[in-house]
Each structure stands twice: as C-alpha cells, then as structure tokens.
Short mmCIF file of C-alpha atoms and ligand atoms in Angstrom, two decimals:
data_model
loop_
_atom_site.label_atom_id
_atom_site.label_comp_id
_atom_site.label_asym_id
_atom_site.label_seq_id
_atom_site.Cartn_x
_atom_site.Cartn_y
_atom_site.Cartn_z
CA UNK X 1 162.70 -137.95 -94.89
CA UNK X 2 165.24 -136.13 -92.73
CA UNK X 3 168.76 -135.73 -94.11
CA UNK X 4 171.40 -134.73 -91.53
CA UNK X 5 174.58 -133.06 -92.76
CA UNK X 6 177.28 -132.41 -90.21
CA UNK X 7 180.76 -131.26 -90.93
CA UNK X 8 183.63 -128.87 -90.43
CA UNK X 9 183.51 -125.14 -91.08
CA UNK X 10 183.67 -124.13 -94.77
CA UNK X 11 183.66 -127.77 -95.89
CA UNK X 12 180.98 -127.09 -98.49
CA UNK X 13 178.11 -128.49 -96.43
CA UNK X 14 175.89 -125.41 -96.91
CA UNK X 15 176.26 -125.54 -100.67
CA UNK X 16 175.62 -129.29 -100.64
CA UNK X 17 172.58 -128.91 -98.36
CA UNK X 18 171.14 -126.14 -100.53
CA UNK X 19 171.69 -128.13 -103.72
CA UNK X 20 170.23 -131.35 -102.31
CA UNK X 21 167.19 -129.51 -100.96
CA UNK X 22 166.70 -127.79 -104.33
CA UNK X 23 166.99 -131.03 -106.28
CA UNK X 24 164.70 -133.05 -103.99
CA UNK X 25 162.26 -130.26 -103.13
CA UNK X 26 163.10 -130.54 -99.42
CA UNK X 27 163.26 -127.71 -96.87
CA UNK X 28 166.84 -126.54 -96.22
CA UNK X 29 167.65 -125.61 -92.62
CA UNK X 30 171.05 -124.00 -92.10
CA UNK X 31 171.38 -124.31 -88.31
CA UNK X 32 174.73 -122.48 -88.22
CA UNK X 33 172.93 -119.40 -89.47
CA UNK X 34 170.63 -119.60 -86.44
CA UNK X 35 173.59 -119.57 -84.01
CA UNK X 36 175.07 -116.73 -86.05
CA UNK X 37 171.80 -114.80 -85.88
CA UNK X 38 171.75 -114.94 -82.08
CA UNK X 39 175.37 -113.68 -82.03
CA UNK X 40 174.55 -110.86 -84.46
CA UNK X 41 171.50 -109.85 -82.43
CA UNK X 42 173.54 -109.77 -79.21
CA UNK X 43 176.23 -107.65 -80.86
CA UNK X 44 173.72 -105.22 -82.29
CA UNK X 45 172.17 -104.78 -78.85
CA UNK X 46 175.44 -104.41 -76.93
CA UNK X 47 175.06 -107.74 -75.10
CA UNK X 48 178.49 -109.39 -74.62
CA UNK X 49 178.25 -112.93 -76.03
CA UNK X 50 180.36 -114.16 -73.10
CA UNK X 51 177.49 -113.23 -70.78
CA UNK X 52 175.76 -116.61 -70.99
CA UNK X 53 172.73 -115.63 -68.88
CA UNK X 54 171.87 -112.49 -70.82
CA UNK X 55 172.38 -114.19 -74.20
CA UNK X 56 170.23 -117.15 -73.17
CA UNK X 57 167.50 -114.83 -71.87
CA UNK X 58 167.36 -112.99 -75.16
CA UNK X 59 167.54 -116.17 -77.28
CA UNK X 60 164.37 -117.39 -75.55
CA UNK X 61 162.51 -114.26 -76.65
CA UNK X 62 163.71 -114.09 -80.25
CA UNK X 63 161.88 -115.26 -83.32
CA UNK X 64 164.32 -116.63 -85.87
CA UNK X 65 163.14 -117.34 -89.41
CA UNK X 66 165.08 -118.78 -92.31
CA UNK X 67 164.02 -117.90 -95.84
CA UNK X 68 165.18 -119.13 -99.22
CA UNK X 69 165.87 -116.34 -101.70
CA UNK X 70 167.66 -116.15 -105.04
CA UNK X 71 170.64 -114.75 -103.06
CA UNK X 72 170.77 -117.89 -100.89
CA UNK X 73 169.41 -118.57 -97.42
CA UNK X 74 168.68 -115.45 -95.33
CA UNK X 75 168.05 -115.23 -91.61
CA UNK X 76 165.56 -112.88 -89.95
CA UNK X 77 165.45 -112.00 -86.28
CA UNK X 78 162.07 -110.67 -85.17
CA UNK X 79 161.41 -109.83 -88.82
CA UNK X 80 164.70 -107.98 -89.48
CA UNK X 81 167.14 -109.42 -92.04
CA UNK X 82 170.37 -110.03 -90.06
CA UNK X 83 172.17 -112.17 -92.65
CA UNK X 84 174.98 -109.71 -93.41
CA UNK X 85 175.79 -109.13 -89.74
CA UNK X 86 175.45 -112.85 -88.99
CA UNK X 87 178.05 -113.73 -91.64
CA UNK X 88 180.49 -110.85 -91.01
CA UNK X 89 184.09 -112.12 -91.19
CA UNK X 90 184.85 -111.07 -87.57
CA UNK X 91 181.83 -112.70 -85.94
CA UNK X 92 183.50 -116.11 -85.39
CA UNK X 93 184.47 -115.74 -81.69
CA UNK X 94 181.00 -114.39 -80.81
CA UNK X 95 179.30 -117.26 -82.66
CA UNK X 96 181.50 -119.75 -80.81
CA UNK X 97 180.44 -118.19 -77.48
CA UNK X 98 176.80 -118.54 -78.50
CA UNK X 99 177.31 -122.13 -79.68
CA UNK X 100 178.96 -122.98 -76.33
CA UNK X 101 175.88 -121.68 -74.50
CA UNK X 102 173.88 -124.75 -73.48
CA UNK X 103 170.67 -122.83 -72.78
CA UNK X 104 170.81 -121.27 -76.25
CA UNK X 105 171.46 -124.70 -77.77
CA UNK X 106 168.39 -126.10 -76.04
CA UNK X 107 166.20 -123.34 -77.52
CA UNK X 108 167.61 -123.66 -81.03
CA UNK X 109 167.58 -127.47 -81.08
CA UNK X 110 163.90 -127.44 -80.12
CA UNK X 111 163.17 -124.97 -82.90
CA UNK X 112 165.17 -126.98 -85.46
CA UNK X 113 163.25 -130.15 -84.59
CA UNK X 114 159.96 -128.32 -84.92
CA UNK X 115 160.91 -126.94 -88.34
CA UNK X 116 162.11 -130.33 -89.60
CA UNK X 117 159.07 -132.25 -88.34
CA UNK X 118 156.68 -129.67 -89.71
CA UNK X 119 158.29 -129.88 -93.16
CA UNK X 120 158.49 -133.69 -93.09
CA UNK X 121 161.16 -133.66 -95.79
CA UNK X 122 164.14 -131.54 -94.76
CA UNK X 123 167.89 -131.23 -95.11
CA UNK X 124 169.47 -129.89 -91.92
CA UNK X 125 173.11 -128.91 -91.74
CA UNK X 126 175.26 -128.11 -88.75
CA UNK X 127 177.45 -129.87 -86.19
CA UNK X 128 175.02 -131.81 -84.00
CA UNK X 129 172.23 -132.74 -86.42
CA UNK X 130 172.93 -136.48 -86.57
CA UNK X 131 173.91 -136.67 -82.89
CA UNK X 132 171.41 -134.40 -81.10
CA UNK X 133 168.79 -132.74 -83.32
CA UNK X 134 167.75 -135.78 -85.38
CA UNK X 135 169.60 -138.86 -84.10
CA UNK X 136 167.10 -140.99 -86.06
CA UNK X 137 167.66 -139.19 -89.39
CA UNK X 138 167.31 -141.60 -92.31
CA UNK X 139 170.52 -140.35 -93.90
CA UNK X 140 173.54 -138.87 -92.13
CA UNK X 141 176.53 -137.28 -93.84
CA UNK X 142 179.85 -136.18 -92.40
CA UNK X 143 181.40 -133.57 -94.69
CA UNK X 144 185.03 -132.51 -94.51
CA UNK X 145 187.78 -131.03 -96.66
CA UNK X 146 191.44 -130.25 -96.23
CA UNK X 147 191.88 -127.19 -93.95
CA UNK X 148 193.94 -125.21 -96.51
CA UNK X 149 191.35 -125.76 -99.20
CA UNK X 150 188.62 -124.67 -96.79
CA UNK X 151 190.61 -121.53 -95.94
CA UNK X 152 191.05 -120.77 -99.64
CA UNK X 153 187.30 -121.04 -100.23
CA UNK X 154 186.41 -118.93 -97.18
CA UNK X 155 189.00 -116.29 -98.16
CA UNK X 156 187.13 -115.53 -101.39
CA UNK X 157 184.01 -114.68 -99.38
CA UNK X 158 185.77 -112.83 -96.57
CA UNK X 159 187.81 -110.66 -98.98
CA UNK X 160 184.63 -109.16 -100.38
CA UNK X 161 184.10 -107.53 -97.00
CA UNK X 162 187.64 -107.27 -95.67
CA UNK X 163 190.17 -106.85 -98.51
CA UNK X 164 193.15 -106.98 -96.09
CA UNK X 165 192.48 -110.46 -94.74
CA UNK X 166 195.13 -113.08 -95.65
CA UNK X 167 194.99 -116.84 -96.27
CA UNK X 168 196.97 -117.43 -93.08
CA UNK X 169 194.48 -115.37 -91.04
CA UNK X 170 191.61 -117.45 -92.38
CA UNK X 171 193.46 -120.76 -91.94
CA UNK X 172 194.28 -119.93 -88.32
CA UNK X 173 190.65 -119.04 -87.61
CA UNK X 174 189.42 -122.25 -89.26
CA UNK X 175 191.77 -124.46 -87.25
CA UNK X 176 190.73 -122.72 -84.02
CA UNK X 177 187.03 -123.10 -84.92
CA UNK X 178 187.44 -126.82 -85.71
CA UNK X 179 189.02 -127.37 -82.33
CA UNK X 180 186.27 -125.47 -80.54
CA UNK X 181 183.51 -127.25 -82.52
CA UNK X 182 184.98 -130.66 -81.66
CA UNK X 183 185.55 -130.01 -77.96
CA UNK X 184 182.24 -128.35 -77.02
CA UNK X 185 180.73 -130.28 -74.03
CA UNK X 186 177.24 -130.24 -75.59
CA UNK X 187 176.55 -130.50 -79.32
CA UNK X 188 180.17 -131.16 -80.29
CA UNK X 189 180.98 -132.01 -83.87
CA UNK X 190 181.52 -135.73 -84.20
CA UNK X 191 181.14 -138.34 -86.87
CA UNK X 192 178.20 -140.57 -86.00
CA UNK X 193 178.28 -144.33 -86.58
CA UNK X 194 176.71 -145.06 -89.95
CA UNK X 195 177.34 -141.57 -91.30
CA UNK X 196 178.45 -141.35 -94.92
CA UNK X 197 181.81 -139.60 -95.28
CA UNK X 198 182.12 -136.95 -97.96
CA UNK X 199 185.49 -135.30 -98.61
CA UNK X 200 184.97 -132.26 -100.85
CA UNK X 201 188.66 -131.24 -101.16
CA UNK X 202 188.96 -132.15 -104.83
CA UNK X 203 185.30 -131.92 -105.77
CA UNK X 204 183.32 -129.31 -107.61
CA UNK X 205 179.99 -128.54 -105.91
CA UNK X 206 178.26 -130.53 -108.68
CA UNK X 207 180.41 -133.61 -108.00
CA UNK X 208 179.62 -133.40 -104.29
CA UNK X 209 175.92 -133.05 -105.08
CA UNK X 210 175.88 -136.10 -107.37
CA UNK X 211 177.86 -138.17 -104.86
CA UNK X 212 175.45 -137.30 -102.05
CA UNK X 213 172.31 -137.79 -104.18
CA UNK X 214 173.58 -141.24 -105.17
CA UNK X 215 174.04 -142.13 -101.49
CA UNK X 216 170.55 -140.82 -100.64
CA UNK X 217 169.13 -142.91 -103.50
CA UNK X 218 170.84 -146.03 -102.12
CA UNK X 219 169.47 -145.35 -98.64
CA UNK X 220 165.95 -144.85 -100.03
CA UNK X 221 166.14 -148.12 -101.96
CA UNK X 222 167.33 -149.87 -98.82
CA UNK X 223 164.39 -148.47 -96.88
CA UNK X 224 161.77 -149.58 -99.38
CA UNK X 225 163.13 -153.11 -99.86
O1 DC T 1 178.20 -123.70 -90.07
P1 DC T 1 178.62 -122.32 -89.58
O2 DC T 1 180.09 -122.02 -89.71
O3 DC T 1 177.78 -121.22 -90.14
O4 DC T 1 178.32 -122.38 -88.00
C1 DC T 1 178.55 -121.28 -87.18
C2 DC T 1 178.97 -121.73 -85.79
O5 DC T 1 177.86 -122.31 -85.11
C3 DC T 1 180.10 -122.75 -85.75
O6 DC T 1 181.15 -122.28 -84.94
C4 DC T 1 179.54 -123.96 -85.10
C5 DC T 1 178.22 -123.55 -84.54
N1 DC T 1 177.18 -124.52 -84.82
C6 DC T 1 176.86 -125.42 -83.84
O7 DC T 1 177.48 -125.43 -82.78
N2 DC T 1 175.86 -126.31 -84.05
C7 DC T 1 175.19 -126.33 -85.20
N3 DC T 1 174.20 -127.21 -85.38
C8 DC T 1 175.53 -125.44 -86.23
C9 DC T 1 176.55 -124.54 -86.00
#
C-alpha cells in the first residue's frame, strides 16, 4: 500500500509520516529531504542553485539514500551524511531553487517511485506525492496547520542552530515558502480530489497519528469489501 502525504511546510507531515511508517512497518520516504540534499550538495560544491543546468547535471550523477536512525531520517549523498547541511535554517531559498528545477524534479520523482515500488508498502511525504509521484496512491492526505503555529514549531528547531532568529523571521519565511510551493509550474502543492484533510494546529503528534491511522483503517476496509 502506498500512502501519500502532502502538505505545507512545518505542518507536522514528517512527524506523522514517520509515526505512521513506524506503526505500520512501512518504509518512510521524506522527499523534501531529497530536494534539500541536492541543495546542500550544490552549496558545498560552490554550484549556485540558480544555475539550473549545472544543478540538474549534478543531480543526475548523485546517489541519494535515506536511512532511518534513532535520531530520525538521515540523508546521504554519495555515501556522505548531509542531513545537517540539508536542514540548515538558511537553506530555504536554495531548496526552493532546486525544487523549481524541472530536470531535478524528473530525476527525484523517478527515484521516489522506484523506492516506493520496491518497498511495496511505503509512506511518502512531500508536495507532489498524490498529484505526480503516486497519483494512484491508495490513501492521500493533505496536512496543514495555522501559519503562526507552524512558525512557532519551526522556531524551536531553528533556534538550536541560530539563537538570534525570531518568530517573525520564521513566519515570513514560511509564508513565502507556501506561496512558492503552491505556484511552482511543475509539482506544485495542491490538494487532490479525494485527499483526506488533516489540520494539526491543535493536535499533539499522537492525536494526528491516531486520526490518520483511523482514516487508513477505513480506506483498507473499503478496499477489502
Ligand atoms: O518538506 P520540506 O520543507 O523539507 O521540503 C523542502 C522543500 O522541497 C520545500 O520548499 C518544497 C520542496 N519539495 C517539493 O517541491 N516537492 C516535494 N515532493 C517535497 C519537497
């Protein structure tokens, strides 16, 4: 079974995807981390992410692996752990450039499909999972939360690495990222017909998990009847 989770930045979709995968024994594929890894690799190698041709050329040569560890999902590029660089608080604009790059998207989408099909049972999270990567996914979720609440959650993480960052800085970046994610010509974030809406604003991660597991259970029952 393929479970597609799309949603806005910092909406809690990664936590939900990780928890669902853990509970059901499915593979968890954090596709955002793959776009981030390409951005981190470009930065490390002095390739401007706005240079679409050079970034696409290097994305075609890279090997990107995701691994589950006790510290959460990690991403490796050609065997090197790039997770910290890929999640640096200031990487947002570079990741958006990479996500806008249609040639990079084609490479990563192909890889995501391969990983999902090989696993058979997988939870994929991102922006275009239900629309592009697995349009036939058995279950599709659309996860959102109030922008201020998302900024508050992201601030806790970002402060660990940049103590001077403010809530307003994070909120501004989140609003800009939402806009860019929704208006991308290819792979834009959109709610697919039939997707199950999940608003995590007032939820604990456990409440979100139970709500989503209940919906998956209903879909499975529907499939077998
Ligand atoms: O989920 P995230 O914030 O880690 O994603 C990082 C960026 O990658 C975000 O700006 C949107 C983009 N992205 C995308 O375009 N398509 C995906 N399937 C996943 C992420």
